[in-house]
Short mmCIF file of C-alpha atoms and ligand atoms in Angstrom, two decimals:
data_model
loop_
_atom_site.label_atom_id
_atom_site.label_comp_id
_atom_site.label_asym_id
_atom_site.label_seq_id
_atom_site.Cartn_x
_atom_site.Cartn_y
_atom_site.Cartn_z
CA MET A 12 -54.32 -33.06 -9.89
CA LEU A 13 -54.61 -33.99 -13.65
CA HIS A 14 -54.50 -37.76 -12.97
CA GLY A 15 -55.67 -39.52 -16.18
CA ARG A 16 -56.71 -36.30 -17.92
CA LYS A 17 -56.13 -36.02 -21.68
CA ILE A 18 -54.75 -32.91 -22.72
CA LEU A 19 -54.42 -31.62 -26.38
CA LEU A 20 -51.76 -28.99 -26.56
CA ILE A 21 -51.86 -26.61 -29.68
CA VAL A 22 -48.40 -24.81 -30.02
CA SER A 23 -48.82 -21.82 -32.34
CA GLY A 24 -46.24 -19.18 -33.49
CA SER A 25 -44.32 -17.21 -30.71
CA VAL A 26 -40.93 -16.91 -29.30
CA ALA A 27 -42.41 -18.18 -26.10
CA ALA A 28 -43.20 -21.54 -27.48
CA PHE A 29 -40.35 -23.07 -25.47
CA LYS A 30 -42.44 -22.62 -22.35
CA ALA A 31 -45.19 -25.01 -23.84
CA LEU A 32 -42.40 -27.67 -23.35
CA MET A 33 -41.91 -26.81 -19.69
CA LEU A 34 -45.81 -26.99 -19.42
CA VAL A 35 -45.97 -30.56 -20.82
CA ARG A 36 -43.43 -31.58 -18.28
CA LEU A 37 -45.69 -30.20 -15.41
CA LEU A 38 -49.00 -31.74 -16.72
CA ARG A 39 -47.33 -35.06 -17.15
CA ALA A 40 -45.93 -35.11 -13.84
CA GLU A 41 -49.47 -34.69 -12.62
CA GLY A 42 -50.43 -37.63 -14.39
CA ALA A 43 -51.95 -36.10 -17.54
CA THR A 44 -51.48 -37.58 -20.96
CA VAL A 45 -50.30 -34.69 -23.42
CA ARG A 46 -50.53 -34.77 -27.22
CA ALA A 47 -49.61 -31.64 -29.25
CA VAL A 48 -50.57 -30.28 -32.35
CA LEU A 49 -47.86 -28.08 -33.88
CA THR A 50 -49.06 -25.32 -36.30
CA ALA A 51 -46.70 -23.84 -39.08
CA GLY A 52 -46.02 -20.79 -37.02
CA GLY A 53 -45.19 -23.01 -33.90
CA ALA A 54 -42.84 -25.11 -35.90
CA ARG A 55 -40.67 -21.87 -36.46
CA PHE A 56 -39.82 -22.08 -32.61
CA VAL A 57 -40.02 -25.72 -31.44
CA THR A 58 -39.39 -28.63 -33.39
CA ARG A 59 -41.71 -31.64 -33.81
CA GLU A 60 -38.99 -33.85 -32.50
CA SER A 61 -38.70 -32.14 -28.98
CA LEU A 62 -42.46 -31.98 -28.55
CA ALA A 63 -42.57 -35.78 -29.31
CA ALA A 64 -39.83 -36.49 -26.89
CA ILE A 65 -41.49 -34.63 -24.30
CA THR A 66 -44.88 -35.61 -24.63
CA GLY A 67 -43.99 -39.13 -25.39
CA GLU A 68 -46.55 -39.10 -28.18
CA HIS A 69 -46.94 -38.69 -31.84
CA VAL A 70 -47.10 -34.84 -32.80
CA SER A 71 -49.72 -33.88 -35.34
CA ASP A 72 -48.97 -31.04 -37.52
CA ASP A 73 -50.45 -31.95 -40.99
CA LEU A 74 -54.13 -31.68 -41.46
CA TRP A 75 -53.84 -33.77 -44.76
CA ALA A 76 -51.67 -36.42 -43.33
CA ALA A 77 -53.95 -36.58 -40.11
CA GLU A 78 -57.19 -36.70 -42.61
CA SER A 79 -56.50 -40.15 -43.85
CA GLU A 80 -57.99 -41.30 -40.39
CA ILE A 81 -60.40 -38.16 -40.27
CA GLY A 82 -57.63 -37.19 -37.48
CA HIS A 83 -58.94 -33.83 -36.45
CA ILE A 84 -62.33 -35.34 -35.31
CA ARG A 85 -60.44 -38.11 -33.40
CA LEU A 86 -58.13 -35.55 -31.74
CA ALA A 87 -61.14 -33.46 -30.95
CA ARG A 88 -62.93 -36.11 -29.35
CA TRP A 89 -60.10 -37.85 -27.59
CA ALA A 90 -59.32 -34.45 -25.74
CA ASP A 91 -60.58 -33.69 -22.06
CA ALA A 92 -59.32 -30.36 -22.73
CA VAL A 93 -57.78 -28.31 -25.50
CA VAL A 94 -55.02 -25.77 -24.53
CA VAL A 95 -53.61 -23.18 -27.09
CA ALA A 96 -50.14 -22.43 -25.67
CA PRO A 97 -48.81 -19.97 -26.81
CA ALA A 98 -51.85 -18.47 -28.56
CA SER A 99 -50.44 -16.02 -31.21
CA ALA A 100 -52.49 -13.08 -32.18
CA SER A 101 -52.98 -14.74 -35.55
CA ARG A 102 -54.25 -17.79 -34.03
CA LEU A 103 -56.69 -16.01 -31.79
CA ALA A 104 -57.98 -14.04 -34.84
CA GLN A 105 -58.41 -17.43 -36.47
CA MET A 106 -60.28 -18.96 -33.70
CA ALA A 107 -62.67 -15.96 -33.23
CA GLN A 108 -63.52 -16.18 -37.05
CA GLY A 109 -63.70 -20.18 -36.79
CA LEU A 110 -61.10 -20.59 -39.60
CA ALA A 111 -60.49 -24.17 -40.18
CA GLY A 112 -57.48 -24.03 -42.70
CA ASP A 113 -55.06 -26.21 -40.59
CA LEU A 114 -55.30 -29.28 -38.19
CA ALA A 115 -55.31 -26.89 -35.11
CA GLY A 116 -58.21 -24.64 -36.68
CA CYS A 117 -60.21 -27.84 -37.43
CA VAL A 118 -59.69 -29.33 -34.01
CA LEU A 119 -60.67 -26.20 -32.29
CA LEU A 120 -64.06 -26.02 -34.17
CA ALA A 121 -64.79 -29.84 -33.60
CA THR A 122 -63.92 -30.06 -29.89
CA ARG A 123 -66.66 -30.08 -27.39
CA ALA A 124 -63.98 -29.99 -24.54
CA PRO A 125 -63.34 -26.71 -22.70
CA VAL A 126 -60.76 -24.79 -24.47
CA LEU A 127 -58.08 -22.52 -22.70
CA ALA A 128 -55.78 -20.08 -24.53
CA ALA A 129 -52.48 -18.59 -23.24
CA PRO A 130 -51.90 -15.48 -25.55
CA ALA A 131 -48.36 -14.29 -26.20
CA MET A 132 -47.53 -11.54 -28.50
CA ASN A 133 -45.89 -7.96 -28.49
CA PRO A 134 -47.90 -5.56 -26.17
CA ALA A 135 -48.95 -3.26 -29.12
CA MET A 136 -50.45 -6.46 -30.70
CA TRP A 137 -52.12 -7.41 -27.55
CA ALA A 138 -53.55 -3.92 -27.00
CA HIS A 139 -55.01 -3.62 -30.74
CA PRO A 140 -58.70 -3.23 -30.82
CA ALA A 141 -58.90 -6.13 -33.26
CA THR A 142 -57.21 -8.53 -30.56
CA GLU A 143 -59.28 -7.11 -27.92
CA ALA A 144 -62.64 -7.69 -29.95
CA ASN A 145 -61.18 -11.38 -30.92
CA VAL A 146 -60.54 -12.02 -27.22
CA ALA A 147 -63.80 -10.70 -26.04
CA LEU A 148 -65.68 -12.74 -28.52
CA LEU A 149 -63.88 -15.91 -27.59
CA ALA A 150 -64.49 -15.38 -23.84
CA ALA A 151 -68.25 -14.67 -24.57
CA ARG A 152 -68.09 -18.10 -26.18
CA GLY A 153 -66.79 -19.86 -23.15
CA VAL A 154 -62.96 -19.85 -24.00
CA ARG A 155 -61.01 -19.47 -20.95
CA PHE A 156 -57.86 -17.34 -20.77
CA VAL A 157 -54.68 -17.46 -18.76
CA GLY A 158 -52.35 -14.47 -18.93
CA PRO A 159 -50.76 -12.71 -20.73
CA GLY A 160 -48.45 -11.29 -18.08
CA GLU A 161 -46.32 -8.32 -18.06
CA GLY A 162 -42.68 -8.22 -18.28
CA ALA A 163 -39.70 -8.32 -20.57
CA MET A 164 -40.41 -9.59 -24.11
CA ALA A 165 -37.95 -10.78 -26.68
CA GLU A 166 -37.92 -7.28 -28.19
CA PRO A 167 -36.27 -4.46 -25.97
CA GLU A 168 -39.85 -3.43 -24.65
CA SER A 169 -42.27 -4.56 -22.05
CA GLY A 170 -45.76 -4.45 -21.35
CA PRO A 171 -48.73 -7.00 -21.23
CA GLY A 172 -48.33 -9.78 -23.77
CA ARG A 173 -45.68 -12.08 -22.20
CA LEU A 174 -46.87 -15.73 -22.10
CA ALA A 175 -48.10 -16.94 -18.73
CA GLU A 176 -45.67 -18.93 -16.75
CA PRO A 177 -45.80 -22.75 -17.04
CA GLU A 178 -47.04 -22.95 -13.23
CA GLU A 179 -49.91 -20.41 -14.05
CA MET A 180 -50.92 -22.23 -17.14
CA ALA A 181 -50.98 -25.65 -15.27
CA ALA A 182 -53.00 -23.85 -12.45
CA ALA A 183 -55.62 -22.77 -15.16
CA ILE A 184 -55.71 -26.19 -16.80
CA ARG A 185 -56.64 -27.71 -13.25
CA ALA A 186 -59.31 -24.97 -12.76
CA LEU A 187 -60.91 -26.28 -16.23
CA PHE A 188 -61.69 -29.41 -14.45
CA ALA A 189 -62.68 -27.83 -11.02
CA GLU A 190 -66.15 -29.51 -10.71
CA GLY A 191 -67.64 -26.97 -8.35
CA PRO A 192 -71.17 -25.95 -7.90
CA LEU A 193 -70.70 -22.80 -10.09
CA GLN A 194 -69.77 -24.91 -13.31
CA GLY A 195 -71.42 -23.39 -16.27
CA LYS A 196 -72.10 -20.08 -14.51
CA HIS A 197 -70.44 -16.85 -15.87
CA VAL A 198 -69.57 -14.18 -13.31
CA LEU A 199 -68.44 -10.80 -13.75
CA VAL A 200 -66.09 -9.17 -11.16
CA THR A 201 -64.80 -5.56 -11.04
CA ALA A 202 -61.86 -4.81 -8.80
CA GLY A 203 -59.39 -2.02 -8.15
CA PRO A 204 -59.47 1.76 -8.39
CA THR A 205 -59.90 3.64 -11.55
CA GLN A 206 -57.77 6.54 -12.67
CA GLU A 207 -59.33 9.48 -14.19
CA PRO A 208 -56.86 11.45 -16.33
CA ILE A 209 -56.24 15.27 -15.78
CA ASP A 210 -53.71 15.50 -18.77
CA PRO A 211 -51.47 12.82 -20.21
CA VAL A 212 -49.12 12.45 -17.23
CA ARG A 213 -51.67 13.10 -14.31
CA TYR A 214 -54.72 11.34 -13.04
CA ILE A 215 -57.03 11.19 -9.85
CA SER A 216 -57.34 7.83 -8.40
CA ASN A 217 -57.82 6.22 -4.84
CA ARG A 218 -56.02 3.80 -2.44
CA SER A 219 -57.90 0.68 -3.40
CA SER A 220 -55.44 -2.40 -3.90
CA GLY A 221 -57.83 -4.52 -5.58
CA ARG A 222 -57.18 -7.38 -3.26
CA GLN A 223 -60.77 -8.22 -2.21
CA GLY A 224 -62.01 -8.21 -5.84
CA TYR A 225 -59.31 -10.40 -6.97
CA ALA A 226 -59.78 -12.83 -4.06
CA ILE A 227 -63.43 -13.06 -5.03
CA ALA A 228 -62.38 -13.87 -8.59
CA ALA A 229 -60.27 -16.61 -7.60
CA ALA A 230 -62.89 -18.00 -5.03
CA LEU A 231 -65.64 -18.11 -7.88
CA ALA A 232 -63.25 -19.80 -10.20
CA ALA A 233 -62.39 -22.48 -7.71
CA LEU A 234 -65.95 -23.25 -7.38
CA GLY A 235 -66.02 -23.82 -11.20
CA ALA A 236 -67.44 -20.34 -12.49
CA ARG A 237 -66.16 -18.89 -15.49
CA VAL A 238 -64.97 -15.40 -14.28
CA THR A 239 -64.40 -12.17 -16.21
CA LEU A 240 -62.59 -9.70 -13.89
CA VAL A 241 -62.70 -6.31 -15.15
CA SER A 242 -59.70 -4.54 -13.30
CA GLY A 243 -58.35 -0.97 -12.49
CA PRO A 244 -54.87 -0.60 -12.46
CA VAL A 245 -53.31 -2.75 -9.58
CA VAL A 246 -50.04 -4.66 -9.10
CA LEU A 247 -51.67 -8.17 -8.63
CA ALA A 248 -51.55 -11.13 -11.00
CA ALA A 249 -54.41 -12.47 -12.75
CA PRO A 250 -55.94 -15.41 -10.66
CA PRO A 251 -55.72 -18.92 -12.24
CA GLY A 252 -58.10 -19.50 -14.72
CA VAL A 253 -59.78 -15.81 -14.49
CA ALA A 254 -60.01 -13.95 -17.70
CA VAL A 255 -58.74 -10.45 -16.81
CA LYS A 256 -59.58 -7.36 -18.69
CA ARG A 257 -57.61 -4.29 -17.61
CA VAL A 258 -58.77 -0.86 -17.87
CA GLU A 259 -57.97 2.76 -16.51
CA SER A 260 -60.98 4.99 -16.35
CA ALA A 261 -64.61 4.46 -14.94
CA ARG A 262 -65.82 4.83 -18.48
CA ASP A 263 -63.65 2.24 -19.75
CA MET A 264 -64.76 -0.13 -17.03
CA LEU A 265 -68.30 0.53 -17.72
CA ALA A 266 -67.63 -0.48 -21.44
CA ALA A 267 -65.62 -3.68 -20.38
CA CYS A 268 -68.48 -4.68 -18.11
CA GLU A 269 -71.21 -4.16 -20.80
CA ALA A 270 -68.91 -6.17 -23.23
CA ALA A 271 -68.72 -9.04 -20.76
CA LEU A 272 -72.46 -9.47 -20.45
CA PRO A 273 -74.53 -11.66 -20.37
CA ALA A 274 -73.38 -12.98 -16.94
CA ASP A 275 -75.24 -15.01 -14.44
CA ALA A 276 -74.02 -12.91 -11.49
CA ALA A 277 -72.04 -9.62 -11.21
CA ILE A 278 -70.01 -8.47 -8.30
CA PHE A 279 -68.81 -4.85 -8.02
CA ALA A 280 -65.79 -4.70 -5.81
CA ALA A 281 -64.06 -1.95 -7.74
CA ALA A 282 -63.69 1.40 -5.87
CA VAL A 283 -64.95 3.36 -8.95
CA ALA A 284 -63.92 7.25 -9.17
CA ASP A 285 -67.21 9.09 -8.38
CA TRP A 286 -65.98 12.04 -10.59
CA ARG A 287 -63.74 12.67 -13.41
CA VAL A 288 -62.27 15.96 -14.84
CA ALA A 289 -64.38 17.22 -17.22
CA GLN A 290 -61.94 18.34 -19.85
CA GLU A 291 -59.09 16.08 -19.96
CA ALA A 292 -56.13 18.48 -21.19
CA GLY A 293 -54.67 17.06 -24.42
CA GLN A 294 -51.09 18.38 -23.46
CA LYS A 295 -49.24 18.37 -20.05
CA MET A 296 -50.54 21.26 -17.97
CA LYS A 297 -47.85 23.88 -17.66
CA LYS A 298 -46.86 25.56 -14.37
CA GLU A 299 -46.33 29.07 -15.55
CA PRO A 300 -44.32 31.17 -13.38
CA GLY A 301 -46.42 33.54 -11.27
CA ALA A 302 -49.75 32.07 -12.36
CA ASP A 303 -52.32 30.72 -10.04
CA ALA A 304 -52.95 27.17 -9.39
CA PRO A 305 -55.75 25.74 -11.96
CA THR A 306 -58.98 24.90 -11.06
CA LEU A 307 -60.43 21.51 -12.09
CA THR A 308 -63.83 21.32 -13.03
CA MET A 309 -65.41 17.77 -12.37
CA ALA A 310 -67.84 15.79 -14.13
CA LEU A 311 -69.83 12.73 -12.59
CA ASN A 312 -68.74 9.15 -13.62
CA PRO A 313 -71.43 6.59 -14.83
CA ASP A 314 -72.47 4.42 -12.12
CA ILE A 315 -71.35 1.03 -13.42
CA LEU A 316 -73.19 -1.17 -10.69
CA ALA A 317 -76.48 0.76 -11.26
CA THR A 318 -76.10 0.74 -15.04
CA VAL A 319 -75.65 -3.21 -14.74
CA ALA A 320 -78.44 -3.67 -12.44
CA LYS A 321 -80.93 -2.13 -14.90
CA HIS A 322 -79.36 -3.38 -18.02
CA ALA A 323 -81.62 -5.31 -20.53
CA VAL A 324 -79.48 -8.39 -20.03
CA ARG A 325 -79.29 -7.93 -16.30
CA PRO A 326 -77.50 -10.89 -14.18
CA ARG A 327 -79.87 -12.70 -12.06
CA LEU A 328 -77.52 -11.81 -9.07
CA VAL A 329 -76.11 -8.32 -8.64
CA ILE A 330 -73.86 -7.50 -5.75
CA GLY A 331 -72.46 -4.20 -4.66
CA PHE A 332 -70.00 -3.04 -2.23
CA ALA A 333 -70.38 -0.10 0.22
CA ALA A 334 -67.49 1.40 1.85
CA GLU A 335 -68.67 3.52 4.63
CA THR A 336 -67.03 5.27 7.59
CA GLU A 337 -70.29 5.61 9.53
CA ASN A 338 -73.89 4.16 9.93
CA VAL A 339 -72.42 1.35 7.79
CA VAL A 340 -75.57 -0.82 7.56
CA GLU A 341 -78.00 1.93 7.11
CA HIS A 342 -76.39 3.48 4.30
CA ALA A 343 -75.94 0.03 2.74
CA ARG A 344 -79.83 -0.47 2.87
CA GLN A 345 -80.33 2.76 1.18
CA LYS A 346 -77.73 1.90 -1.56
CA LEU A 347 -79.28 -1.37 -2.06
CA ALA A 348 -82.68 0.36 -3.13
CA ARG A 349 -80.94 3.10 -4.89
CA LYS A 350 -78.72 1.07 -7.13
CA GLY A 351 -81.08 -1.72 -7.75
CA CYS A 352 -78.92 -4.46 -6.68
CA ASP A 353 -79.76 -7.81 -4.67
CA TRP A 354 -77.12 -7.67 -2.07
CA ILE A 355 -74.73 -5.32 -0.77
CA VAL A 356 -71.46 -6.33 1.01
CA ALA A 357 -70.93 -3.44 3.41
CA ASN A 358 -67.73 -2.75 5.08
CA ASP A 359 -66.50 -0.14 7.52
CA VAL A 360 -63.30 1.47 5.93
CA SER A 361 -62.47 3.74 8.67
CA GLY A 362 -59.67 1.33 9.56
CA ASP A 363 -56.87 0.04 7.41
CA VAL A 364 -59.23 -1.77 4.78
CA PHE A 365 -57.62 -0.09 1.77
CA GLY A 366 -54.73 -2.17 1.03
CA GLY A 367 -55.06 -4.17 4.07
CA GLY A 368 -55.41 -7.92 4.44
CA GLU A 369 -58.46 -8.36 6.51
CA ASN A 370 -61.98 -7.05 6.27
CA THR A 371 -65.08 -6.85 8.59
CA VAL A 372 -68.28 -6.81 6.52
CA HIS A 373 -72.07 -7.10 6.81
CA LEU A 374 -73.94 -8.84 4.11
CA VAL A 375 -77.04 -6.68 3.52
CA SER A 376 -80.15 -8.05 1.45
CA ALA A 377 -83.89 -7.41 1.33
CA SER A 378 -84.11 -10.38 3.79
CA GLY A 379 -82.07 -8.70 6.45
CA VAL A 380 -78.42 -8.16 7.75
CA GLU A 381 -75.81 -10.70 8.41
CA ASP A 382 -72.71 -9.48 10.37
CA TRP A 383 -69.54 -11.40 9.30
CA PRO A 384 -66.48 -11.28 11.87
CA LYS A 385 -63.33 -9.79 10.90
CA MET A 386 -61.51 -12.11 8.55
CA PRO A 387 -58.89 -12.22 5.94
CA LYS A 388 -60.14 -10.92 2.61
CA GLU A 389 -59.73 -14.41 0.95
CA GLU A 390 -61.98 -15.98 3.66
CA VAL A 391 -64.60 -13.09 2.96
CA ALA A 392 -64.09 -13.98 -0.71
CA ALA A 393 -64.70 -17.71 -0.22
CA LYS A 394 -67.79 -17.18 1.98
CA LEU A 395 -69.22 -14.90 -0.54
CA ALA A 396 -68.64 -17.37 -3.36
CA ALA A 397 -70.27 -19.99 -1.46
CA ARG A 398 -73.22 -17.75 -0.81
CA VAL A 399 -73.45 -17.14 -4.70
CA ALA A 400 -73.26 -20.86 -5.21
CA GLU A 401 -76.18 -21.31 -2.91
CA PHE A 402 -78.33 -18.66 -4.59
CA PHE A 403 -78.10 -20.90 -7.72
CA GLU A 404 -78.58 -24.04 -6.33
O1 C5P B 288 -72.13 4.74 -4.42
P1 C5P B 288 -71.03 4.13 -3.85
O2 C5P B 288 -69.71 4.21 -4.65
O3 C5P B 288 -70.86 3.97 -2.53
O4 C5P B 288 -71.23 2.65 -4.24
C1 C5P B 288 -70.27 1.55 -4.12
C2 C5P B 288 -70.75 0.36 -5.14
O5 C5P B 288 -71.06 0.85 -6.40
C3 C5P B 288 -69.67 -0.55 -5.21
O6 C5P B 288 -70.15 -1.77 -5.49
C4 C5P B 288 -68.85 -0.12 -6.61
O7 C5P B 288 -68.19 -0.83 -7.20
C5 C5P B 288 -70.00 0.63 -7.33
N1 C5P B 288 -69.94 1.65 -8.17
C6 C5P B 288 -69.91 1.62 -9.68
N2 C5P B 288 -69.56 2.71 -10.34
C7 C5P B 288 -69.55 3.84 -9.80
C8 C5P B 288 -69.61 3.84 -8.49
C9 C5P B 288 -69.80 2.98 -7.64
O8 C5P B 288 -69.86 0.37 -10.08
N3 C5P B 288 -69.36 4.90 -10.57
#
């Protein structure tokens, strides 16, 4: 609940700005006080009057009007949390650069409160390396993200870039105030399969659903951690308050993990493809009449876990997963040494673990083996997150 919390909402320019009005409703229904700052771009999509009516507060939009009372400092100090929703590509770039040319920019520099950004933009703008770099920089500085989601856009095209739904944004705001034992800790989590391209239309992958890794990310966030989830292609939504970086290949996953460092802990739940096709074909491979089937030459993928475990800025706690179909614990012990991690969560995948809802795991570390009973993946996640919290106590 957000009873008594003071939320400063910065509304920047996006056609999705109407959702900010719905967000204000939800936050006020939970007992929060909401004040809004409307940027010049935001004012193209929602009016100052509608924001004032919905928040029940004065709306600030002019740096120089506010400056008669050093308004940006007052607003920055007043807020328990600053929420930028929608956060346009331009606003994210300004935040990354620390530009303070308007009231929103000044408040964002002056505040010491947690900042949550809910990006909204065209999928091509979201995928642009400039936006990616801005988001990575902001995340490394502690800015939290919610969304964007995938789906229909204002233009007749779809893809990631859609502003998170008001309920998701409200959940992410609640997560900002989660006073858990992992408050102040940054945890990197990998999840899902990787896709290794054969040609522009074909790939090699595996049956990982990503459910266990997503559940772990959610459980860590619920204990107050700042979580970066590097995810292969899955159909799951980002857990509330978790920054998700979506990747396809193992090499992209490694690059995203290295970009997310430093971290206090790292948990590698992804089912990374061991091999990739050595030479990805630039064009779709043709099936010529009468010709033999092609032979694919494979190359070894980088081991992401092993690379992070011996990284110059190694997380203090590195946890790997081991999916085995026989001698589960013995293989996990060997893997612990080989990969240089601190704990291994070993699971028997001879059953229906991939895509299933339950998991039977053994927690293997230098100090011994714990056998956990079969339980839902969410419970495995909660138990593991609690163990991580104990480690940092
Ligand atoms: O060697 P194996 O694939 O069984 O190791 C599994 C563990 O290593 C998992 O934690 C998995 O996420 C991680 N891994 C990785 N990069 C790879 C292969 C596995 O991070 N290329």
